[in-house]
Amino acid sequence: MAWSLEKSNGNVETKVVSVSPATEDYAEETIEVIKAEKVITVPTDTLYGFACDACSAEAVNRIYEIKGRDSSILEKSLNPGLESIGVRVPDYNFIRAVAHGSRSALSLTSTNLSGQPSIINIKDFENLWEHCAYVYDGGILPAGRAGSTMVDLTKLGKYKILRPGSAKEETVAILERLSLLEDGTGD
């Protein structure tokens, strides 16, 4: 059952919308919010995340402000000389529908302050709701606080686990099924 709570706090309206079980009922609304260069919070298959249009410098910088991170890190990360980029396809229908419908890349990072534990329950970050145009509730997320499994695939035919995350075993099984070998060189 969907519910909403609207609260006015300065110029930001926060609306909490239930999307548990995973539903695409609010995808169109969410896409419009993202196109308006707003920051939202969404459930994924691992954690809650701040999300916005990755092409909106204003919205991406806003996420850095909310998290208490230096936005100059962002500018360096967009340097054409960078050797890697992270790509993620969450196994969560709601955010996949939003990503598909927005027709733009999404910037998505964990919904927590820098250095703090990752969030699996919206009640754990109520103090940050006021910074988001919308907060979507997917309940308590089952994956735990480990986050995404991160893999380096920059060496041909090899993989290296950079962060085990919540799906290490499944990820390794897929990589090995594709005949990739673990890179144990430590490079």
Coordinates of C-alpha atoms in Angstrom, one line a residue:
M1 CA 0.0 0.0 0.0
A2 CA 1.4 3.4 -1.0
W3 CA 1.4 6.3 1.4
S4 CA 2.8 9.7 1.4
L5 CA 3.9 12.2 4.0
E6 CA 4.5 15.8 2.8
K7 CA 6.5 18.1 5.0
S8 CA 7.6 21.6 4.2
N9 CA 11.0 22.6 5.4
G10 CA 12.2 25.9 4.0
N11 CA 12.1 25.6 0.2
V12 CA 12.3 21.8 0.1
E13 CA 9.3 19.6 0.1
T14 CA 9.9 16.0 1.2
K15 CA 7.5 13.4 0.1
V16 CA 7.9 9.8 1.4
V17 CA 6.4 7.3 -0.9
S18 CA 6.2 3.5 -0.3
V19 CA 7.5 1.4 -3.1
S20 CA 7.7 -1.8 -1.2
P21 CA 7.2 -4.4 -2.6
A22 CA 9.2 -3.0 -5.6
T23 CA 6.7 -1.2 -7.8
E24 CA 6.9 1.0 -10.8
D25 CA 3.8 3.0 -9.9
Y26 CA 5.8 6.1 -9.0
A27 CA 8.5 5.8 -11.8
E28 CA 7.0 8.6 -14.0
E29 CA 6.7 11.0 -11.1
T30 CA 10.3 10.2 -10.1
I31 CA 11.6 10.7 -13.7
E32 CA 10.0 14.2 -13.7
V33 CA 11.7 15.1 -10.4
I34 CA 15.1 13.9 -11.8
K35 CA 14.6 15.9 -15.0
A36 CA 13.9 18.9 -12.8
E37 CA 17.5 18.5 -11.5
K38 CA 16.4 17.5 -8.0
V39 CA 18.0 15.0 -5.6
I40 CA 15.9 12.1 -4.5
T41 CA 16.5 9.0 -2.3
V42 CA 15.7 5.6 -3.7
P43 CA 16.0 2.0 -2.6
T44 CA 18.3 -0.3 -4.6
D45 CA 19.1 -4.0 -4.3
T46 CA 21.8 -3.3 -1.7
L47 CA 21.4 0.1 0.0
Y48 CA 19.4 3.4 -0.1
G49 CA 21.0 5.9 -2.4
F50 CA 20.9 9.6 -3.3
A51 CA 20.1 9.9 -7.0
C52 CA 19.9 12.6 -9.6
D53 CA 20.5 13.3 -13.3
A54 CA 24.3 12.7 -13.8
C55 CA 24.3 15.4 -16.4
S56 CA 23.1 18.1 -13.9
A57 CA 26.2 19.6 -12.3
E58 CA 24.0 21.4 -9.9
A59 CA 22.2 18.2 -8.7
V60 CA 25.5 16.2 -8.5
N61 CA 27.1 19.0 -6.5
R62 CA 24.1 19.0 -4.2
I63 CA 24.6 15.4 -3.4
Y64 CA 28.3 16.1 -2.5
E65 CA 27.0 18.9 -0.2
I66 CA 24.5 16.6 1.5
K67 CA 27.1 13.9 2.0
G68 CA 29.7 16.4 3.3
R69 CA 32.2 15.6 0.6
D70 CA 34.5 17.9 -1.3
S71 CA 33.0 18.5 -4.8
S72 CA 36.5 18.9 -6.2
I73 CA 36.7 15.1 -6.1
L74 CA 33.9 15.1 -8.6
E75 CA 35.8 17.4 -11.0
K76 CA 38.8 15.2 -10.9
S77 CA 36.7 12.1 -11.4
L78 CA 35.4 13.6 -14.7
N79 CA 38.9 14.2 -15.9
P80 CA 39.3 12.7 -19.4
G81 CA 42.6 11.1 -18.3
L82 CA 40.7 8.9 -15.7
E83 CA 41.4 5.2 -16.3
S84 CA 38.1 3.8 -15.0
I85 CA 34.5 4.4 -14.5
G86 CA 31.9 2.6 -12.4
V87 CA 28.7 1.3 -14.0
R88 CA 25.9 -0.2 -12.1
V89 CA 22.6 -2.0 -13.0
P90 CA 20.7 -2.4 -9.8
D91 CA 18.5 -5.5 -9.4
Y92 CA 15.6 -3.4 -8.2
N93 CA 12.7 -2.8 -10.6
F94 CA 11.8 0.7 -9.4
I95 CA 15.2 2.3 -9.9
R96 CA 15.7 0.4 -13.2
A97 CA 12.4 1.8 -14.5
V98 CA 13.5 5.3 -13.4
A99 CA 16.9 4.9 -15.1
H100 CA 15.3 3.6 -18.3
G101 CA 12.6 6.3 -18.4
S102 CA 14.9 9.2 -17.6
R103 CA 16.9 8.6 -20.8
S104 CA 20.0 10.0 -19.0
A105 CA 22.6 8.5 -16.8
L106 CA 21.8 8.7 -13.1
S107 CA 24.3 9.6 -10.5
L108 CA 23.6 7.3 -7.5
T109 CA 25.6 7.1 -4.3
S110 CA 24.9 5.7 -0.8
T111 CA 22.5 7.7 1.3
N112 CA 24.7 8.5 4.2
L113 CA 27.2 11.1 5.3
S114 CA 30.8 10.4 4.3
G115 CA 32.4 8.0 6.6
Q116 CA 29.2 6.8 8.2
P117 CA 27.6 3.4 7.9
S118 CA 25.5 2.6 4.8
I119 CA 21.7 2.9 5.0
I120 CA 19.2 0.0 4.7
N121 CA 16.2 1.6 6.4
I122 CA 14.8 5.1 5.7
K123 CA 14.4 5.7 9.4
D124 CA 18.2 5.7 9.7
F125 CA 18.5 8.9 7.7
E126 CA 15.5 11.0 8.6
N127 CA 17.9 13.8 9.4
L128 CA 18.7 14.0 5.7
W129 CA 15.2 13.9 4.3
E130 CA 14.9 17.7 4.2
H131 CA 17.7 17.8 1.6
C132 CA 15.8 15.6 -0.9
A133 CA 12.9 16.5 -3.1
Y134 CA 11.5 13.0 -2.6
V135 CA 12.3 10.0 -0.5
Y136 CA 11.1 6.6 -1.7
D137 CA 10.6 3.9 0.9
G138 CA 11.4 0.3 0.0
G139 CA 11.3 -1.0 3.5
I140 CA 14.3 -2.5 5.2
L141 CA 16.6 -3.7 2.5
P142 CA 17.7 -7.3 2.8
A143 CA 21.2 -7.1 1.3
G144 CA 22.7 -5.6 4.4
R145 CA 25.2 -2.8 4.6
A146 CA 28.0 -4.3 2.4
G147 CA 27.0 -2.3 -0.7
S148 CA 27.7 -3.3 -4.2
T149 CA 30.4 -5.7 -5.2
M150 CA 33.1 -3.8 -7.2
V151 CA 35.2 -5.5 -9.8
D152 CA 38.1 -4.3 -11.8
L153 CA 37.9 -5.6 -15.4
T154 CA 40.7 -3.5 -16.9
K155 CA 42.9 -6.4 -17.7
L156 CA 41.9 -8.6 -20.6
G157 CA 40.5 -12.0 -19.5
K158 CA 41.0 -11.2 -15.8
Y159 CA 39.0 -9.8 -12.9
K160 CA 39.9 -8.4 -9.5
I161 CA 37.5 -7.9 -6.6
L162 CA 37.9 -4.3 -5.3
R163 CA 35.1 -4.5 -2.8
P164 CA 33.4 -7.8 -1.8
G165 CA 30.0 -6.2 -1.3
S166 CA 26.8 -8.2 -0.9
A167 CA 27.1 -10.3 -4.1
K168 CA 30.7 -11.4 -4.2
E169 CA 30.0 -15.1 -4.6
E170 CA 27.4 -14.6 -7.3
T171 CA 29.6 -12.1 -9.2
V172 CA 32.6 -14.4 -9.1
A173 CA 30.5 -17.3 -10.4
I174 CA 29.4 -15.2 -13.3
L175 CA 32.9 -14.0 -14.1
E176 CA 34.3 -17.5 -14.0
R177 CA 31.4 -18.9 -16.1
L178 CA 32.6 -16.3 -18.7
S179 CA 36.1 -17.8 -18.4
L180 CA 37.6 -14.8 -16.7
L181 CA 40.5 -15.6 -14.3
E182 CA 41.1 -13.9 -11.0
D183 CA 44.0 -11.4 -11.1
G184 CA 46.1 -12.1 -8.1
T185 CA 49.0 -9.9 -9.1
G186 CA 48.2 -7.1 -6.6
D187 CA 48.7 -4.4 -9.2

